[in-house]
Tab-separated table of C-alpha atoms in Angstrom:
chain	number	residue	atom	x	y	z
T	1	UNK	CA	-61.937	38.867	5.816
T	2	UNK	CA	-60.154	39.795	2.601
T	3	UNK	CA	-61.246	37.778	-0.379
T	4	UNK	CA	-58.460	38.902	-2.646
T	5	UNK	CA	-57.192	36.075	-4.728
T	6	UNK	CA	-55.624	35.151	-7.993
T	7	UNK	CA	-55.584	31.855	-9.764
T	8	UNK	CA	-53.354	30.564	-12.530
T	9	UNK	CA	-56.025	28.751	-14.485
T	10	UNK	CA	-54.832	25.373	-15.707
T	11	UNK	CA	-58.100	23.829	-16.792
T	12	UNK	CA	-61.695	24.777	-17.330
T	13	UNK	CA	-64.851	22.684	-17.094
T	14	UNK	CA	-68.279	23.433	-18.481
T	15	UNK	CA	-70.876	21.731	-16.297
T	16	UNK	CA	-74.476	22.550	-17.107
T	17	UNK	CA	-74.708	26.324	-16.800
T	18	UNK	CA	-71.689	26.524	-14.573
T	19	UNK	CA	-68.065	27.087	-15.499
T	20	UNK	CA	-65.384	25.774	-13.161
T	21	UNK	CA	-61.858	27.139	-13.101
T	22	UNK	CA	-59.166	24.780	-11.874
T	23	UNK	CA	-55.632	25.734	-11.085
T	24	UNK	CA	-53.399	27.181	-8.419
T	25	UNK	CA	-55.362	29.488	-6.143
T	26	UNK	CA	-53.314	32.086	-4.314
T	27	UNK	CA	-55.158	33.696	-1.431
T	28	UNK	CA	-55.097	34.183	2.310
T	29	UNK	CA	-58.843	33.576	2.493
T	30	UNK	CA	-59.989	30.207	3.800
T	31	UNK	CA	-63.070	30.426	1.651
T	32	UNK	CA	-63.911	32.359	-1.500
T	33	UNK	CA	-67.576	33.167	-1.775
T	34	UNK	CA	-69.157	35.572	-4.203
T	35	UNK	CA	-66.519	37.833	-5.764
T	36	UNK	CA	-66.007	39.848	-8.909
T	37	UNK	CA	-62.897	39.127	-10.860
T	38	UNK	CA	-61.232	39.672	-14.201
T	39	UNK	CA	-59.811	37.126	-16.579
T	40	UNK	CA	-56.401	37.884	-18.014
T	41	UNK	CA	-55.221	36.050	-21.092
T	42	UNK	CA	-51.526	36.555	-21.796
T	43	UNK	CA	-51.654	39.597	-19.534
T	44	UNK	CA	-54.623	41.200	-21.254
T	45	UNK	CA	-57.959	41.565	-19.490
T	46	UNK	CA	-60.586	39.905	-21.627
T	47	UNK	CA	-63.695	39.797	-19.489
T	48	UNK	CA	-64.989	40.286	-15.970
T	49	UNK	CA	-67.036	37.602	-14.272
T	50	UNK	CA	-68.679	37.092	-10.928
T	51	UNK	CA	-67.327	34.060	-9.118
T	52	UNK	CA	-70.125	32.290	-7.254
T	53	UNK	CA	-67.846	30.428	-4.878
T	54	UNK	CA	-65.533	27.498	-4.359
T	55	UNK	CA	-66.468	23.968	-5.223
T	56	UNK	CA	-66.944	22.029	-2.010
T	57	UNK	CA	-64.488	19.240	-1.513
T	58	UNK	CA	-61.074	18.554	-0.114
T	59	UNK	CA	-57.762	19.034	-1.854
T	60	UNK	CA	-58.248	21.208	-4.896
T	61	UNK	CA	-59.560	24.718	-4.554
T	62	UNK	CA	-61.606	25.297	-7.669
T	63	UNK	CA	-63.795	28.305	-8.385
T	64	UNK	CA	-67.101	28.292	-10.200
T	65	UNK	CA	-69.275	30.840	-11.878
T	66	UNK	CA	-72.579	31.013	-13.655
T	67	UNK	CA	-71.386	34.026	-15.656
T	68	UNK	CA	-70.931	33.395	-19.345
T	69	UNK	CA	-67.284	32.660	-20.092
T	70	UNK	CA	-66.048	32.605	-23.641
T	71	UNK	CA	-62.894	30.627	-23.150
T	72	UNK	CA	-61.924	27.478	-24.943
T	73	UNK	CA	-60.177	24.730	-23.016
T	74	UNK	CA	-57.382	24.700	-25.575
T	75	UNK	CA	-56.750	28.375	-24.892
T	76	UNK	CA	-56.648	27.775	-21.157
T	77	UNK	CA	-54.112	25.030	-21.574
T	78	UNK	CA	-51.918	26.697	-24.166
T	79	UNK	CA	-52.034	30.310	-22.987
T	80	UNK	CA	-51.300	32.175	-19.781
T	81	UNK	CA	-54.702	32.591	-18.175
T	82	UNK	CA	-55.251	34.210	-14.784
T	83	UNK	CA	-58.333	34.869	-12.706
T	84	UNK	CA	-57.758	37.900	-10.521
T	85	UNK	CA	-60.160	39.378	-7.975
T	86	UNK	CA	-61.027	43.051	-8.368
E	1	UNK	CA	-39.546	-9.961	-8.526
E	2	UNK	CA	-40.896	-8.077	-11.494
E	3	UNK	CA	-44.573	-7.272	-11.527
E	4	UNK	CA	-46.509	-6.984	-14.734
E	5	UNK	CA	-49.838	-5.517	-15.743
E	6	UNK	CA	-50.849	-4.440	-12.284
E	7	UNK	CA	-54.515	-3.522	-12.168
E	8	UNK	CA	-55.828	-1.659	-9.165
E	9	UNK	CA	-59.185	-0.300	-8.209
E	10	UNK	CA	-59.659	3.317	-7.286
E	11	UNK	CA	-62.576	5.090	-5.787
E	12	UNK	CA	-65.972	4.532	-7.358
E	13	UNK	CA	-64.960	1.201	-8.866
E	14	UNK	CA	-62.692	2.666	-11.538
E	15	UNK	CA	-59.893	0.385	-12.632
E	16	UNK	CA	-56.386	1.527	-13.442
E	17	UNK	CA	-53.322	-0.125	-14.903
E	18	UNK	CA	-50.059	0.762	-13.212
E	19	UNK	CA	-47.329	0.819	-15.818
E	20	UNK	CA	-43.824	0.279	-14.489
E	21	UNK	CA	-40.650	1.437	-16.289
E	22	UNK	CA	-39.551	-2.016	-17.488
E	23	UNK	CA	-42.906	-3.023	-18.988
E	24	UNK	CA	-43.633	-2.944	-22.693
E	25	UNK	CA	-44.825	0.491	-23.803
E	26	UNK	CA	-48.546	1.122	-24.010
E	27	UNK	CA	-50.083	1.968	-27.374
E	28	UNK	CA	-49.629	5.683	-27.980
E	29	UNK	CA	-53.337	6.126	-28.656
E	30	UNK	CA	-53.901	5.608	-24.949
E	31	UNK	CA	-52.843	8.468	-22.751
E	32	UNK	CA	-51.814	8.048	-19.111
E	33	UNK	CA	-53.560	9.919	-16.363
E	34	UNK	CA	-52.075	13.368	-15.985
E	35	UNK	CA	-50.927	14.440	-12.521
E	36	UNK	CA	-50.014	18.054	-12.852
E	37	UNK	CA	-49.375	18.609	-9.163
E	38	UNK	CA	-48.708	16.590	-6.018
E	39	UNK	CA	-52.241	17.271	-4.740
E	40	UNK	CA	-53.797	15.311	-7.596
E	41	UNK	CA	-51.341	12.476	-7.108
E	42	UNK	CA	-51.803	12.524	-3.327
E	43	UNK	CA	-55.570	12.250	-3.531
E	44	UNK	CA	-55.359	9.614	-6.210
E	45	UNK	CA	-52.862	7.405	-4.378
E	46	UNK	CA	-54.667	7.563	-1.057
E	47	UNK	CA	-57.893	6.500	-2.675
E	48	UNK	CA	-56.418	3.533	-4.476
E	49	UNK	CA	-57.329	0.203	-3.002
E	50	UNK	CA	-53.753	-0.898	-2.593
E	51	UNK	CA	-52.457	-2.096	0.754
E	52	UNK	CA	-49.042	-1.379	2.266
E	53	UNK	CA	-47.545	-4.698	1.237
E	54	UNK	CA	-48.556	-4.167	-2.358
E	55	UNK	CA	-47.174	-0.635	-2.435
E	56	UNK	CA	-43.903	-1.969	-1.074
E	57	UNK	CA	-43.735	-4.574	-3.828
E	58	UNK	CA	-44.577	-1.986	-6.466
E	59	UNK	CA	-41.896	0.410	-5.243
E	60	UNK	CA	-39.321	-2.380	-5.202
E	61	UNK	CA	-40.346	-3.533	-8.670
E	62	UNK	CA	-40.125	0.026	-9.981
E	63	UNK	CA	-36.517	0.150	-8.795
E	64	UNK	CA	-37.089	2.482	-5.854
E	65	UNK	CA	-37.156	0.260	-2.783
E	66	UNK	CA	-37.419	2.137	0.520
E	67	UNK	CA	-34.046	2.033	2.272
E	68	UNK	CA	-35.577	1.382	5.684
E	69	UNK	CA	-38.799	0.290	7.294
E	70	UNK	CA	-41.352	2.905	6.324
E	71	UNK	CA	-44.872	3.508	7.482
E	72	UNK	CA	-48.112	3.804	5.571
E	73	UNK	CA	-47.713	7.525	4.878
E	74	UNK	CA	-44.084	7.263	3.727
E	75	UNK	CA	-44.921	4.354	1.418
E	76	UNK	CA	-47.594	6.349	-0.302
E	77	UNK	CA	-45.425	9.438	-0.300
E	78	UNK	CA	-42.824	7.525	-2.282
E	79	UNK	CA	-45.487	6.306	-4.699
E	80	UNK	CA	-46.791	9.866	-5.148
E	81	UNK	CA	-43.300	11.038	-6.112
E	82	UNK	CA	-42.973	8.287	-8.706
E	83	UNK	CA	-46.338	9.258	-10.184
E	84	UNK	CA	-45.499	12.943	-10.357
E	85	UNK	CA	-42.107	12.156	-11.919
E	86	UNK	CA	-43.757	9.890	-14.469
E	87	UNK	CA	-41.753	6.849	-13.388
E	88	UNK	CA	-44.975	4.995	-12.684
E	89	UNK	CA	-47.712	5.801	-15.164
E	90	UNK	CA	-51.402	5.284	-14.561
E	91	UNK	CA	-53.705	4.249	-17.363
E	92	UNK	CA	-57.423	4.434	-16.616
E	93	UNK	CA	-59.154	1.362	-18.000
E	94	UNK	CA	-61.857	3.503	-19.495
E	95	UNK	CA	-61.959	1.318	-22.561
E	96	UNK	CA	-63.928	-1.106	-20.413
E	97	UNK	CA	-66.718	1.423	-20.482
E	98	UNK	CA	-66.327	2.103	-24.164
E	99	UNK	CA	-65.501	5.697	-23.282
E	100	UNK	CA	-62.156	6.448	-24.875
E	101	UNK	CA	-63.064	4.827	-28.114
E	102	UNK	CA	-66.793	5.467	-27.903
E	103	UNK	CA	-66.753	7.736	-30.908
E	104	UNK	CA	-65.023	5.051	-32.945
E	105	UNK	CA	-66.237	1.777	-31.515
E	106	UNK	CA	-69.974	1.410	-31.380
E	107	UNK	CA	-71.611	0.319	-28.140
E	108	UNK	CA	-74.137	-2.403	-28.826
E	109	UNK	CA	-77.065	-2.653	-26.450
E	110	UNK	CA	-78.222	-6.103	-25.455
E	111	UNK	CA	-80.625	-7.300	-22.790
E	112	UNK	CA	-80.676	-5.958	-19.220
E	113	UNK	CA	-78.836	-2.813	-20.229
E	114	UNK	CA	-75.570	-4.634	-20.885
E	115	UNK	CA	-73.518	-3.220	-23.725
E	116	UNK	CA	-70.726	-4.668	-25.805
E	117	UNK	CA	-68.197	-3.106	-28.051
E	118	UNK	CA	-65.531	-4.565	-30.282
E	119	UNK	CA	-62.044	-3.126	-29.964
E	120	UNK	CA	-58.616	-3.809	-31.467
E	121	UNK	CA	-56.708	-5.815	-28.884
E	122	UNK	CA	-53.728	-3.462	-29.254
E	123	UNK	CA	-55.816	-0.797	-27.545
E	124	UNK	CA	-56.464	-2.901	-24.469
E	125	UNK	CA	-54.279	-1.719	-21.621
E	126	UNK	CA	-55.127	-4.924	-19.802
E	127	UNK	CA	-56.543	-7.976	-21.485
E	128	UNK	CA	-56.925	-10.323	-18.541
E	129	UNK	CA	-60.146	-8.986	-17.070
E	130	UNK	CA	-63.582	-10.562	-16.789
E	131	UNK	CA	-65.059	-7.766	-18.896
E	132	UNK	CA	-62.785	-8.573	-21.818
E	133	UNK	CA	-63.522	-11.575	-23.959
E	134	UNK	CA	-61.429	-13.144	-26.671
E	135	UNK	CA	-62.528	-15.884	-29.034
E	136	UNK	CA	-59.105	-17.243	-29.869
E	137	UNK	CA	-59.555	-20.413	-31.916
E	138	UNK	CA	-63.275	-20.496	-31.131
E	139	UNK	CA	-64.880	-19.655	-34.476
E	140	UNK	CA	-68.208	-21.271	-33.579
E	141	UNK	CA	-68.501	-19.308	-30.353
E	142	UNK	CA	-67.515	-16.124	-32.140
E	143	UNK	CA	-70.113	-16.687	-34.833
E	144	UNK	CA	-72.813	-17.450	-32.279
E	145	UNK	CA	-71.878	-14.359	-30.297
E	146	UNK	CA	-72.167	-12.102	-33.342
E	147	UNK	CA	-75.447	-13.677	-34.399
E	148	UNK	CA	-77.050	-13.172	-31.015
E	149	UNK	CA	-76.255	-9.457	-31.237
E	150	UNK	CA	-78.617	-9.297	-34.232
E	151	UNK	CA	-76.793	-6.339	-35.747
E	152	UNK	CA	-78.371	-4.443	-38.577
E	153	UNK	CA	-76.278	-3.968	-41.714
E	154	UNK	CA	-75.679	-0.371	-40.707
E	155	UNK	CA	-74.556	-1.348	-37.213
E	156	UNK	CA	-72.308	-4.052	-38.602
E	157	UNK	CA	-70.671	-1.516	-40.894
E	158	UNK	CA	-70.108	0.802	-37.909
E	159	UNK	CA	-68.722	-2.018	-35.796
E	160	UNK	CA	-66.121	-3.171	-38.287
E	161	UNK	CA	-65.114	0.100	-39.918
E	162	UNK	CA	-62.174	0.784	-37.563
E	163	UNK	CA	-61.256	-2.789	-36.704
E	164	UNK	CA	-58.231	-4.641	-38.087
E	165	UNK	CA	-60.124	-7.254	-40.099
E	166	UNK	CA	-58.090	-9.583	-42.338
E	167	UNK	CA	-60.748	-9.254	-45.030
E	168	UNK	CA	-64.363	-8.276	-45.553
E	169	UNK	CA	-63.997	-4.672	-44.451
E	170	UNK	CA	-65.130	-3.255	-47.782
E	171	UNK	CA	-67.216	-6.153	-48.925
E	172	UNK	CA	-70.851	-5.427	-49.724
E	173	UNK	CA	-71.723	-8.970	-48.580
E	174	UNK	CA	-72.909	-9.247	-44.983
E	175	UNK	CA	-71.698	-12.824	-44.637
E	176	UNK	CA	-68.199	-11.869	-45.791
E	177	UNK	CA	-68.064	-9.014	-43.305
E	178	UNK	CA	-69.155	-11.293	-40.481
E	179	UNK	CA	-66.635	-13.944	-41.509
E	180	UNK	CA	-63.902	-11.309	-41.503
E	181	UNK	CA	-64.951	-10.240	-38.002
E	182	UNK	CA	-64.983	-13.854	-36.822
E	183	UNK	CA	-61.443	-14.306	-38.168
E	184	UNK	CA	-60.260	-11.173	-36.395
E	185	UNK	CA	-61.820	-12.393	-33.149
E	186	UNK	CA	-60.279	-15.834	-33.524
E	187	UNK	CA	-56.856	-14.378	-34.350
E	188	UNK	CA	-56.976	-12.323	-31.192
E	189	UNK	CA	-56.719	-9.078	-33.172
E	190	UNK	CA	-60.112	-7.974	-31.903
E	191	UNK	CA	-61.672	-8.390	-28.483
E	192	UNK	CA	-65.142	-7.859	-27.108
E	193	UNK	CA	-65.592	-5.669	-24.058
E	194	UNK	CA	-68.690	-5.884	-21.908
E	195	UNK	CA	-69.991	-2.758	-20.259
E	196	UNK	CA	-72.369	-2.801	-17.327
E	197	UNK	CA	-75.217	-0.362	-17.049
E	198	UNK	CA	-75.261	2.615	-14.701
E	199	UNK	CA	-78.253	3.876	-12.778
E	200	UNK	CA	-79.320	7.427	-13.550
E	201	UNK	CA	-82.630	8.290	-11.934
E	202	UNK	CA	-84.643	11.230	-13.191
E	203	UNK	CA	-84.253	14.635	-11.656
E	204	UNK	CA	-87.213	16.008	-9.758
E	205	UNK	CA	-88.200	19.275	-8.192
E	206	UNK	CA	-90.016	19.693	-4.923
E	207	UNK	CA	-90.030	21.091	-1.395
E	208	UNK	CA	-86.919	21.991	0.546
E	209	UNK	CA	-86.324	19.468	3.261
E	210	UNK	CA	-85.197	15.863	3.041
E	211	UNK	CA	-88.163	13.556	3.775
E	212	UNK	CA	-88.540	12.651	7.382
E	213	UNK	CA	-87.686	9.014	6.763
E	214	UNK	CA	-84.076	10.005	6.047
E	215	UNK	CA	-83.799	11.532	9.496
E	216	UNK	CA	-85.505	8.566	11.093
E	217	UNK	CA	-83.523	6.262	13.379
E	218	UNK	CA	-85.263	3.310	11.738
E	219	UNK	CA	-82.813	1.077	9.873
E	220	UNK	CA	-83.200	1.296	6.121
E	221	UNK	CA	-82.918	-1.470	3.584
E	222	UNK	CA	-81.056	-0.373	0.506
E	223	UNK	CA	-81.308	-3.528	-1.500
E	224	UNK	CA	-80.769	-7.265	-1.553
E	225	UNK	CA	-77.155	-6.877	-0.480
E	226	UNK	CA	-78.435	-5.999	2.990
E	227	UNK	CA	-80.653	-9.036	3.262
E	228	UNK	CA	-79.541	-12.060	5.341
E	229	UNK	CA	-77.725	-14.652	3.292
E	230	UNK	CA	-76.823	-12.291	0.465
E	231	UNK	CA	-73.630	-13.293	-1.302
E	232	UNK	CA	-71.582	-11.279	-3.719
E	233	UNK	CA	-72.113	-12.373	-7.317
E	234	UNK	CA	-69.330	-14.454	-8.903
E	235	UNK	CA	-68.530	-11.632	-11.320
E	236	UNK	CA	-67.449	-9.554	-8.351
E	237	UNK	CA	-65.807	-12.316	-6.355
E	238	UNK	CA	-63.721	-13.461	-9.295
E	239	UNK	CA	-62.463	-10.081	-10.423
E	240	UNK	CA	-58.783	-10.209	-11.130
E	241	UNK	CA	-57.951	-6.980	-9.348
E	242	UNK	CA	-56.293	-6.058	-6.116
E	243	UNK	CA	-58.450	-5.382	-3.104
E	244	UNK	CA	-57.374	-4.184	0.292
E	245	UNK	CA	-58.779	-2.545	3.360
E	246	UNK	CA	-57.830	0.840	1.956
E	247	UNK	CA	-61.065	1.439	0.096
E	248	UNK	CA	-62.268	4.925	0.811
E	249	UNK	CA	-65.187	5.559	-1.479
E	250	UNK	CA	-68.641	4.901	-0.135
E	251	UNK	CA	-69.655	1.256	-0.146
E	252	UNK	CA	-73.399	1.213	-0.248
E	253	UNK	CA	-74.984	2.552	-3.390
E	254	UNK	CA	-77.623	5.189	-2.980
E	255	UNK	CA	-81.108	3.848	-3.461
E	256	UNK	CA	-83.332	5.336	-6.137
E	257	UNK	CA	-85.615	6.594	-3.360
E	258	UNK	CA	-82.760	8.498	-1.760
E	259	UNK	CA	-81.658	9.944	-5.098
E	260	UNK	CA	-85.180	11.041	-5.851
E	261	UNK	CA	-85.599	12.513	-2.376
E	262	UNK	CA	-82.421	14.555	-2.646
E	263	UNK	CA	-83.284	15.437	-6.224
E	264	UNK	CA	-86.413	17.127	-4.914
E	265	UNK	CA	-84.326	19.476	-2.772
E	266	UNK	CA	-81.249	19.989	-4.899
E	267	UNK	CA	-80.450	20.266	-8.578
E	268	UNK	CA	-78.528	17.085	-9.306
E	269	UNK	CA	-76.261	16.728	-12.309
E	270	UNK	CA	-75.093	13.240	-13.145
E	271	UNK	CA	-71.668	13.056	-14.693
E	272	UNK	CA	-72.202	11.170	-17.906
E	273	UNK	CA	-69.516	9.457	-19.895
E	274	UNK	CA	-67.545	11.869	-22.018
E	275	UNK	CA	-68.875	14.957	-20.240
E	276	UNK	CA	-66.891	17.780	-18.710
E	277	UNK	CA	-68.685	16.930	-15.477
E	278	UNK	CA	-67.079	13.500	-15.379
E	279	UNK	CA	-63.730	14.919	-16.430
E	280	UNK	CA	-64.001	17.346	-13.515
E	281	UNK	CA	-64.750	14.618	-10.970
E	282	UNK	CA	-61.899	12.532	-12.352
E	283	UNK	CA	-59.559	15.511	-12.064
E	284	UNK	CA	-60.570	15.959	-8.427
E	285	UNK	CA	-60.589	12.225	-7.795
E	286	UNK	CA	-63.964	12.833	-6.253
E	287	UNK	CA	-67.126	10.834	-6.090
E	288	UNK	CA	-69.222	13.987	-6.031
E	289	UNK	CA	-69.056	17.746	-5.650
E	290	UNK	CA	-71.320	20.514	-4.400
E	291	UNK	CA	-71.711	23.967	-5.909
E	292	UNK	CA	-73.188	26.395	-3.423
E	293	UNK	CA	-76.360	25.484	-1.574
E	294	UNK	CA	-78.366	24.088	-4.433
E	295	UNK	CA	-76.297	22.157	-6.949
E	296	UNK	CA	-74.853	18.691	-6.586
E	297	UNK	CA	-72.711	16.862	-9.104
E	298	UNK	CA	-72.701	13.075	-8.819
E	299	UNK	CA	-71.272	10.160	-10.656
E	300	UNK	CA	-73.847	7.759	-11.937
E	301	UNK	CA	-74.692	5.093	-9.401
E	302	UNK	CA	-73.271	7.143	-6.518
E	303	UNK	CA	-72.766	5.884	-3.003
E	304	UNK	CA	-75.194	6.709	-0.265
E	305	UNK	CA	-72.487	8.411	1.792
E	306	UNK	CA	-71.516	10.665	-1.119
E	307	UNK	CA	-74.985	11.948	-1.851
E	308	UNK	CA	-75.709	12.531	1.828
E	309	UNK	CA	-72.450	14.416	2.221
E	310	UNK	CA	-73.117	16.680	-0.741
E	311	UNK	CA	-76.657	17.294	0.451
E	312	UNK	CA	-75.329	18.275	3.867
E	313	UNK	CA	-72.795	20.622	2.263
E	314	UNK	CA	-75.769	22.478	0.828
E	315	UNK	CA	-77.256	22.687	4.289
E	316	UNK	CA	-73.938	24.008	5.592
E	317	UNK	CA	-74.023	26.681	2.919
E	318	UNK	CA	-77.558	27.680	3.817
E	319	UNK	CA	-76.689	27.923	7.505
E	320	UNK	CA	-73.594	30.025	6.799
E	321	UNK	CA	-71.272	27.379	8.210
E	322	UNK	CA	-69.055	27.309	5.118
E	323	UNK	CA	-68.594	31.076	5.204
E	324	UNK	CA	-67.894	30.953	8.922
E	325	UNK	CA	-65.335	28.174	9.132
E	326	UNK	CA	-64.099	27.826	5.554
E	327	UNK	CA	-64.250	25.100	2.980
E	328	UNK	CA	-61.652	22.727	4.401
E	329	UNK	CA	-63.056	22.837	7.927
E	330	UNK	CA	-66.536	22.325	6.497
E	331	UNK	CA	-65.371	19.044	5.005
E	332	UNK	CA	-64.284	17.839	8.400
E	333	UNK	CA	-67.411	19.264	10.008
E	334	UNK	CA	-69.781	17.427	7.690
E	335	UNK	CA	-67.966	14.115	8.073
E	336	UNK	CA	-67.974	14.538	11.815
E	337	UNK	CA	-71.734	15.130	11.651
E	338	UNK	CA	-72.242	12.029	9.537
E	339	UNK	CA	-70.157	9.889	11.848
E	340	UNK	CA	-71.985	11.138	14.927
E	341	UNK	CA	-75.367	10.651	13.283
E	342	UNK	CA	-74.577	7.412	11.499
E	343	UNK	CA	-77.655	5.660	12.857
E	344	UNK	CA	-79.954	8.497	11.937
E	345	UNK	CA	-78.542	8.520	8.411
E	346	UNK	CA	-78.534	4.732	8.183
E	347	UNK	CA	-74.819	4.498	7.410
E	348	UNK	CA	-73.166	1.142	7.883
E	349	UNK	CA	-70.003	0.472	9.823
E	350	UNK	CA	-67.739	0.275	6.790
E	351	UNK	CA	-68.951	3.571	5.363
E	352	UNK	CA	-68.419	5.193	8.736
E	353	UNK	CA	-64.916	3.752	8.944
E	354	UNK	CA	-64.067	5.220	5.560
E	355	UNK	CA	-65.515	8.584	6.487
E	356	UNK	CA	-63.330	8.574	9.572
E	357	UNK	CA	-60.227	7.808	7.498
E	358	UNK	CA	-61.057	10.541	4.994
E	359	UNK	CA	-61.665	12.952	7.838
E	360	UNK	CA	-58.354	12.037	9.450
E	361	UNK	CA	-56.626	12.550	6.109
E	362	UNK	CA	-58.238	15.957	5.740
E	363	UNK	CA	-60.016	14.883	2.555
């Protein structure tokens, strides 16, 4: 099944060594598991990370990674940040 | 009839103040809960312990009475709209845990893990709660209370530095500072908030499988609340909050043994006050979350049902069930498993009922 997705990132959480991206996930996949993706800030690719999967739980579809992510929460909130599968 | 200062309980024992349009504005230092999409509001509303009758009264009081007889879902749907539109605002009563103002208002440890902090009364979203104490016109009680805290000079300076004291704030004399604090307490300008301790057992490492006793059909005792004749303490019975049958978080707290047992198989992170972990759980309105097969995020003092569910999500991951049927179906699958194996897992009737409701709601 295709795991193509993109997410408009609205918030970011740093939990232990994990980083969680929260926002609107656009995908046809019922489940995102391991996937490489790029982070776009204001339309510019800044870094590529490996998504480890979706956080289990109902309602929100949030993605998490153990890749290092140099993004400040303020930037996520104030700028146009997208997570796009590659 | 107008309602004022409505306090409701959400999942995990969190208290919230519902602020209706006609009520006096809340101090601008306190921010309402942000619902950026209907999903957040939906999850939040369904997990509030507010019954249909109360929702109806709230909607009427807010000026949006339903124009016909509506059912449970429509009532909450109307409430969700009002939340998203900002007509009803939700203020978490986090000041009761000293969280919002923790950096400014020192938590003072006393016996049995209980903590107190002093706070300007203007920052209290709700004052009429058992955790909040005023000493209006009780100077002797206020003095005795401060003395029994046995504050050091340094602590006293930290306690009073951001409080609206009538005098004594910059005095080098300890007695003058204490007298100023007593006056502020007696004037009602300052209140004392009591904070109860949370249980955070240590994390352990160990072999893979849950100990056999957790798969045993033998009934388990989780504490004195399961013993015959146990009665709820007065502090719980007398709480001035709304309760209803719509409580959906787990009831029974996880025992330390269970937490330790799961902690030997999974990496558990406890969401501490002020952490991103807690902010994340609050955002999801969740009691817990699972990351892949190995990591579990829990609130402190989690329910037994929550920790078992997250543990089982890890098992689902390991067995490939999540990849096979997807995340949403896995939620239903795990709850179905827990309901079917309630005796094996030692879940009580109320926890099972709530699991069934959550499952039916697709949560």
